[in-house]
Tab-separated table of C-alpha atoms in Angstrom:
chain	number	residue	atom	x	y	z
A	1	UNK	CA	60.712	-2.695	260.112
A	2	UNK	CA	60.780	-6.526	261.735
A	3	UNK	CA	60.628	-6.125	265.908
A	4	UNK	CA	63.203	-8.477	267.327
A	5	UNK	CA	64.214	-9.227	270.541
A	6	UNK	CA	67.973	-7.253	271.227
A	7	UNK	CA	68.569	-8.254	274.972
A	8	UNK	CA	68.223	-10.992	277.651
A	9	UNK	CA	68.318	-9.808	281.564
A	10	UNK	CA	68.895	-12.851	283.492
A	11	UNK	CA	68.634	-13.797	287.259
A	12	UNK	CA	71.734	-15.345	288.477
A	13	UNK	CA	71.172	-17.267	291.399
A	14	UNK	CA	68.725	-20.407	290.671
A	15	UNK	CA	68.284	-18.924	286.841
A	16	UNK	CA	72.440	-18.723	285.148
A	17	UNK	CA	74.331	-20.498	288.382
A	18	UNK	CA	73.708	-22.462	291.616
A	19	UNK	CA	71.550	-24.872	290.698
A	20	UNK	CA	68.365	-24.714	292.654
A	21	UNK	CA	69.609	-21.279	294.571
A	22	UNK	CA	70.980	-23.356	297.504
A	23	UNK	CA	73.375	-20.602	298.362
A	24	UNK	CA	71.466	-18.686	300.331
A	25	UNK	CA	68.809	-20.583	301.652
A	26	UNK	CA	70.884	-22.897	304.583
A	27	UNK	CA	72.220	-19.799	305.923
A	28	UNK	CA	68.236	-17.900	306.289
A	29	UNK	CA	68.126	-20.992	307.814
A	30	UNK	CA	70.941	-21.464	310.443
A	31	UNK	CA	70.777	-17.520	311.203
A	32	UNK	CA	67.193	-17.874	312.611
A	33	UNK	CA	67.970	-21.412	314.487
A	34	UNK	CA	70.778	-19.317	316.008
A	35	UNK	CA	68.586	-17.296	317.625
A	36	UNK	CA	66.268	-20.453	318.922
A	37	UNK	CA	63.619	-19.787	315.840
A	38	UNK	CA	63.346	-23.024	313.579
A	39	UNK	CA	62.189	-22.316	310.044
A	40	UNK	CA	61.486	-24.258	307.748
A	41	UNK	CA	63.133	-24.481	303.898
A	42	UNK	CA	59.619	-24.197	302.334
A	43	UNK	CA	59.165	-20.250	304.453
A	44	UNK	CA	63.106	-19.499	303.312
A	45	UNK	CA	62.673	-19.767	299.594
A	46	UNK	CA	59.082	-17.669	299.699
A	47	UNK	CA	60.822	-14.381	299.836
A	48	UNK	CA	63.716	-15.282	297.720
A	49	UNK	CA	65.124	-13.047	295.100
A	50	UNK	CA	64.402	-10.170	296.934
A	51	UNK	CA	67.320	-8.081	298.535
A	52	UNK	CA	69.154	-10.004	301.005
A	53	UNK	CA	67.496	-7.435	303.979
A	54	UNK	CA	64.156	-7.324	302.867
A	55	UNK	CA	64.007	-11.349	302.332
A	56	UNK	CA	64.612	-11.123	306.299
A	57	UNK	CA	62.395	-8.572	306.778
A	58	UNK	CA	59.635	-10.734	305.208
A	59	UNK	CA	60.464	-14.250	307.207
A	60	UNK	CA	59.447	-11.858	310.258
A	61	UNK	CA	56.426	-10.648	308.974
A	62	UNK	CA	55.386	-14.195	308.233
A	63	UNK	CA	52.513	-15.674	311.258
A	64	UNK	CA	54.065	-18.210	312.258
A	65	UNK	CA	57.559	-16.971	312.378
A	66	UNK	CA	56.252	-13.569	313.876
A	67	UNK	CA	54.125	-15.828	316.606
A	68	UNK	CA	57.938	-17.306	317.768
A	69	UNK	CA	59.526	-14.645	317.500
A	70	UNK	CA	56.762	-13.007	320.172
A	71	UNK	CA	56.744	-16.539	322.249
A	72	UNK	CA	60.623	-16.190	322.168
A	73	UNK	CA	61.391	-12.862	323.137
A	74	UNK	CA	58.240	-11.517	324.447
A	75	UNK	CA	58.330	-8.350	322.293
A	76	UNK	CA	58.275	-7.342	318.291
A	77	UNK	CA	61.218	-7.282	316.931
A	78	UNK	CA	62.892	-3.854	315.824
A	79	UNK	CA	65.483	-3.057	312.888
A	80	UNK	CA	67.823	-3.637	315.258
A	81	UNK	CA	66.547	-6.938	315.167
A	82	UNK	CA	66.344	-6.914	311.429
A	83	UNK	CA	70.137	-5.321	311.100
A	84	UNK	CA	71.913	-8.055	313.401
A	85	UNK	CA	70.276	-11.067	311.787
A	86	UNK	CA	71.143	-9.489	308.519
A	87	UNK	CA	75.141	-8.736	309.517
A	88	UNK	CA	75.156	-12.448	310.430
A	89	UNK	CA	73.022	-13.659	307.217
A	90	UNK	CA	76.375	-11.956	305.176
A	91	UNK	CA	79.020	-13.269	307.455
A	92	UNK	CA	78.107	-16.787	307.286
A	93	UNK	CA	77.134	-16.301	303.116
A	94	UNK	CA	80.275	-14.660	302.633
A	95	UNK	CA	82.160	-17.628	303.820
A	96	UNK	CA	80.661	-20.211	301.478
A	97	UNK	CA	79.219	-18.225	297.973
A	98	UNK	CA	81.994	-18.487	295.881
A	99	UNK	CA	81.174	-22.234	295.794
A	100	UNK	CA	77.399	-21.681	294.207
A	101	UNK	CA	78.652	-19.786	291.151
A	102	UNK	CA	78.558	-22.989	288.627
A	103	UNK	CA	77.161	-21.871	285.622
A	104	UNK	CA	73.867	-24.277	285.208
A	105	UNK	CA	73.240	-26.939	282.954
A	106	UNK	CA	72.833	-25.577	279.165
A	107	UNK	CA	73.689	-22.202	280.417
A	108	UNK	CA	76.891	-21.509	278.515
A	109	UNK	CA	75.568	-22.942	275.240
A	110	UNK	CA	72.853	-20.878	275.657
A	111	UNK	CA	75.109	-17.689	275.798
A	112	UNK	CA	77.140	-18.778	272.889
A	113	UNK	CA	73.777	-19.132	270.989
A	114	UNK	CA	72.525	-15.463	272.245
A	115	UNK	CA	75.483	-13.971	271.466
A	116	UNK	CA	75.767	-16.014	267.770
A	117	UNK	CA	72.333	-14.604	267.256
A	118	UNK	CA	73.662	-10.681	268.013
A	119	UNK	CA	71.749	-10.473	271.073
A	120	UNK	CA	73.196	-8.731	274.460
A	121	UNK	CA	73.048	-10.322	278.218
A	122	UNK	CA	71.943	-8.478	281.193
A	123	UNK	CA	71.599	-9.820	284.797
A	124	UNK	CA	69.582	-8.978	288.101
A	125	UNK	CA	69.940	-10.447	291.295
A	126	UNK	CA	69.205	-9.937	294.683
A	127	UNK	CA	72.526	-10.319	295.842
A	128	UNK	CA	74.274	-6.985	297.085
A	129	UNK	CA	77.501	-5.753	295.182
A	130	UNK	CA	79.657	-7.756	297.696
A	131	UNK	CA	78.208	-10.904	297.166
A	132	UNK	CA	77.897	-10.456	293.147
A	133	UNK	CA	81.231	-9.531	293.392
A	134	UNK	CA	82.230	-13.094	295.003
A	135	UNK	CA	79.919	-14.641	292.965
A	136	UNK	CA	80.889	-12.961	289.246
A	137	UNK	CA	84.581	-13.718	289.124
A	138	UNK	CA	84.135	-17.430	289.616
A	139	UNK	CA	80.791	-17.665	287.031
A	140	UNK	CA	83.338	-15.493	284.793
A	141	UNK	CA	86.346	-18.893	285.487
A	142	UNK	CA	83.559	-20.769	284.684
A	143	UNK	CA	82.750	-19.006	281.583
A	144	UNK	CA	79.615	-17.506	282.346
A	145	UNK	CA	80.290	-13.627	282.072
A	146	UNK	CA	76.841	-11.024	280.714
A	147	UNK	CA	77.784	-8.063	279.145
A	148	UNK	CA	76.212	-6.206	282.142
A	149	UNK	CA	75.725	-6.653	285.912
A	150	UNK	CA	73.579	-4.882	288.435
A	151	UNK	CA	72.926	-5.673	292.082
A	152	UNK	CA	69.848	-4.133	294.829
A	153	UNK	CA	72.306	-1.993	296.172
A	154	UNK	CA	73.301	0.198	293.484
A	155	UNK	CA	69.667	1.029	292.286
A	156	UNK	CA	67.066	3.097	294.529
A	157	UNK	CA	65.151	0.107	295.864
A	158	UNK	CA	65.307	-4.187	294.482
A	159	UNK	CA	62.621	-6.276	293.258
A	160	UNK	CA	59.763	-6.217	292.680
A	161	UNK	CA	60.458	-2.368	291.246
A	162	UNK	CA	61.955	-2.116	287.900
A	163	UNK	CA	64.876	-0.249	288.966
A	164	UNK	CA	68.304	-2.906	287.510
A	165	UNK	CA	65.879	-3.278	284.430
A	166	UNK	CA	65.936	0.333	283.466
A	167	UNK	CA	69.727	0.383	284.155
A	168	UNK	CA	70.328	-2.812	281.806
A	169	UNK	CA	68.164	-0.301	279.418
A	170	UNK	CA	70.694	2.231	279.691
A	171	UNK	CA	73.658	0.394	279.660
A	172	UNK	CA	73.118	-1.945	277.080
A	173	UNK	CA	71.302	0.929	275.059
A	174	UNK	CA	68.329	-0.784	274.246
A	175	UNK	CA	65.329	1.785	274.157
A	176	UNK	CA	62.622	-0.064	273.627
A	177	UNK	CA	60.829	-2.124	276.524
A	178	UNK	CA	59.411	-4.726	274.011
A	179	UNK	CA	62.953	-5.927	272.821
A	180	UNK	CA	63.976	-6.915	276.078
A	181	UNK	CA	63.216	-10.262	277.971
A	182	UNK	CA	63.746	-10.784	281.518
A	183	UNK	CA	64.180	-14.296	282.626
A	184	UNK	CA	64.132	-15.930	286.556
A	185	UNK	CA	63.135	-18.192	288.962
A	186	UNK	CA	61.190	-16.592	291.512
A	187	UNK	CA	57.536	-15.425	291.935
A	188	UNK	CA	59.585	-11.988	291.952
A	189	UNK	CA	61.638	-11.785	289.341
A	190	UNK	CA	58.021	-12.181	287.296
A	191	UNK	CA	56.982	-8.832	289.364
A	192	UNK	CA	60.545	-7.164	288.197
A	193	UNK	CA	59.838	-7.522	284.462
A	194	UNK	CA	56.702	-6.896	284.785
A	195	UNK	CA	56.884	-3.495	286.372
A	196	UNK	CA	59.178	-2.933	283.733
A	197	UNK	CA	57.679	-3.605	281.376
A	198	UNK	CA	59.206	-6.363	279.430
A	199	UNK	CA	58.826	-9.717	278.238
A	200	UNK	CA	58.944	-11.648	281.266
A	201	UNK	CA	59.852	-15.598	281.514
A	202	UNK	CA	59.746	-18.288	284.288
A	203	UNK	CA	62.319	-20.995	284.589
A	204	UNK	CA	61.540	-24.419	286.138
A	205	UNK	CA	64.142	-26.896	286.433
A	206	UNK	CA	67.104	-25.217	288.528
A	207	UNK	CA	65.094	-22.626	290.262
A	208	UNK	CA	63.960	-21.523	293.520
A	209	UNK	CA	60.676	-21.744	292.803
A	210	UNK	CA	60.686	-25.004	292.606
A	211	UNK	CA	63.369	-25.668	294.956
A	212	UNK	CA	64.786	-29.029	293.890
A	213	UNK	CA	68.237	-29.761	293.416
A	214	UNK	CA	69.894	-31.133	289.689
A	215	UNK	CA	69.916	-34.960	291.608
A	216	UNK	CA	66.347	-35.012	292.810
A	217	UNK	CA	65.179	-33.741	289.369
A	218	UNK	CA	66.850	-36.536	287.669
A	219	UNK	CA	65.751	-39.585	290.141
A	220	UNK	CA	62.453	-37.871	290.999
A	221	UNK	CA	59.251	-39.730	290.091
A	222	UNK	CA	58.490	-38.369	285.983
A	223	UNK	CA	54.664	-37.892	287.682
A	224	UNK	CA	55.726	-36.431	291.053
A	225	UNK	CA	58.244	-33.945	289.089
A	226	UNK	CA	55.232	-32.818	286.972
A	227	UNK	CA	53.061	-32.394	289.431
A	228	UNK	CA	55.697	-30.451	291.149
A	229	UNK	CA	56.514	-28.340	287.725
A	230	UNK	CA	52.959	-27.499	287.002
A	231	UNK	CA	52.214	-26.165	290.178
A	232	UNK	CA	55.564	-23.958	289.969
A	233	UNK	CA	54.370	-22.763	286.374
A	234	UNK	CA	51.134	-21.452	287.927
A	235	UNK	CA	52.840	-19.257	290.488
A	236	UNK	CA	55.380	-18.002	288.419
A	237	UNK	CA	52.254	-17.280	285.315
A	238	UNK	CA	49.924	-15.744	288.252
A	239	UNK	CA	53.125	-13.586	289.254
A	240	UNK	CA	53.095	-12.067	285.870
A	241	UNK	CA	54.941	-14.094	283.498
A	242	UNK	CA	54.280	-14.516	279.812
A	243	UNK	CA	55.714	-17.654	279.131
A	244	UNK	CA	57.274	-20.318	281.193
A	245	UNK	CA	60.058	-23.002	280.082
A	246	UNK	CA	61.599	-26.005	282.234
A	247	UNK	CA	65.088	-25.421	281.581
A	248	UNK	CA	67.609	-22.346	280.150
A	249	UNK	CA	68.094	-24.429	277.337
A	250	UNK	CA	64.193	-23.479	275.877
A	251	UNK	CA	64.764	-20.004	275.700
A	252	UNK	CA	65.975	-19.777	272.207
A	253	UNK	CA	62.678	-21.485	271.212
A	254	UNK	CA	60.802	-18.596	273.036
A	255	UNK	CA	62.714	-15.910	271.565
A	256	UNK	CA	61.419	-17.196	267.933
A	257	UNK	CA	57.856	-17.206	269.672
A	258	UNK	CA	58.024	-13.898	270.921
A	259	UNK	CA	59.778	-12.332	267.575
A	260	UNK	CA	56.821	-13.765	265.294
A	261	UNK	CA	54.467	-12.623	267.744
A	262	UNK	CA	55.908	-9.106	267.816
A	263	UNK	CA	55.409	-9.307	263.841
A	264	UNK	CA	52.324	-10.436	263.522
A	265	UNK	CA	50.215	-8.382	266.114
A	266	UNK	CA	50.294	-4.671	267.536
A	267	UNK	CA	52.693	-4.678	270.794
A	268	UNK	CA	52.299	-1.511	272.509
């Protein structure tokens, strides 16, 4: 019998909408510089994709953050700490998501084409419930709607564990690990599928990762923007990922790949 691919599990943030995941990252931002700590972009987006909490959680761990939070306050901080930056982090994201739910370039001819080809859509995210639920409704006006959502908070623990993977599994009743392909942006969406199990692919243009928004892709310097790309691809292949592709648009292409690799080799 031929082995096929039978579901995609996409990211949403920085992989289906919000262009360059810009939603979140002013307001990591502004929530530390409230509290007299200046970070910079480049330490936001490390952590991204993780649940909302535990992306603050690991800005604090980080040296240099950790060294002013000590010079600041003279003490470490607690989850008190972590709790009231978090409460703000959703106060001042709740205000302004619904306007980073934009379905990406390519993105809805992409779906069409999954869904011409018989193929069911998934998503992950590190949003929480609330936010996905802000966010879903206006991909959805947009026409961007999966078959299935799942956020950190309704599974025992976010990325990296495999946890919104196995419920796509269940939901979308597809069985088998190796008919499934997870696709993101982040160094941790590449741990997600991989803990689960499942094809896993990187995407470049749009993402976190690489952290550049749609403009600066299309005026940046064609050398610079490789440069840039290439050393994205690395992370994303050294965080587990079996194939990479610049844009949502190539992953029709790698669904052909991975179906005549399936049939022409063992896949356990």
């Amino acid at each position: 019998m031929r082995k096929e691919i039978k579901a995609v599990i996409f990211d949403w943030a920085g992989t289906t909408v919000d262009y360059g995941c810009f939603a979140p990252l002013d307001v990591f931002v502004q929530v530390f510089k409230e509290i007299g700590i200046e970070i910079t972009y480049e330490e936001a987006r490390k952590p991204m994709g993780m649940l909302k909490i535990d992306h603050i959680k690991a800005l604090l761990k980080m040296e240099r953050i950790h060294s002013l939070w000590l010079e600041k306050f003279n003490r470490d901080y607690t989850m008190e700490d972590i709790n009231s930056l978090y409460e703000r982090f959703e106060k001042v994201l709740f205000a302004s998501l619904e306007n980073f739910s934009e379905p990406v370039p390519g993105m809805l001819d992409l779906q069409k084409e999954l869904r011409e080809r018989g193929l069911k859509i998934g998503s992950t995210t590190g949003y929480t419930k609330e936010m996905l639920d802000i966010v879903a409704p206006k991909a959805k006006a947009f026409g961007y709607c999966p078959d299935f959502r799942i956020t950190s908070t309704e599974v025992p623990a976010g990325r990296p564990y495999p946890y919104m993977i196995y419920q796509n599994m269940i939901t979308l009743a597809i069985p088998n690990r190796n008919s499934i392909i997870k696709i993101g942006d982040t160094t941790v969406d590449m741990k997600e599928g991989k803990n689960a199990g499942v094809w896993t692919v990187g995407i470049l243009k749009g993402g976190s990762e690489l952290g550049l928004s749609q403009k600066e892709v299309e005026t940046m310097d064609h050398a610079q923007l490789k440069k840039l790309m290439d050393a994205t691809a690395k992370r994303l292949y050294s965080a587990g990922a079996d194939y990479v592709v610049e844009q949502v648009g190539d992953l029709p292409h790698i669904i052909d790949v991975i179906n005549a690799r399936m049939n022409s080799e063992e896949v356990i």
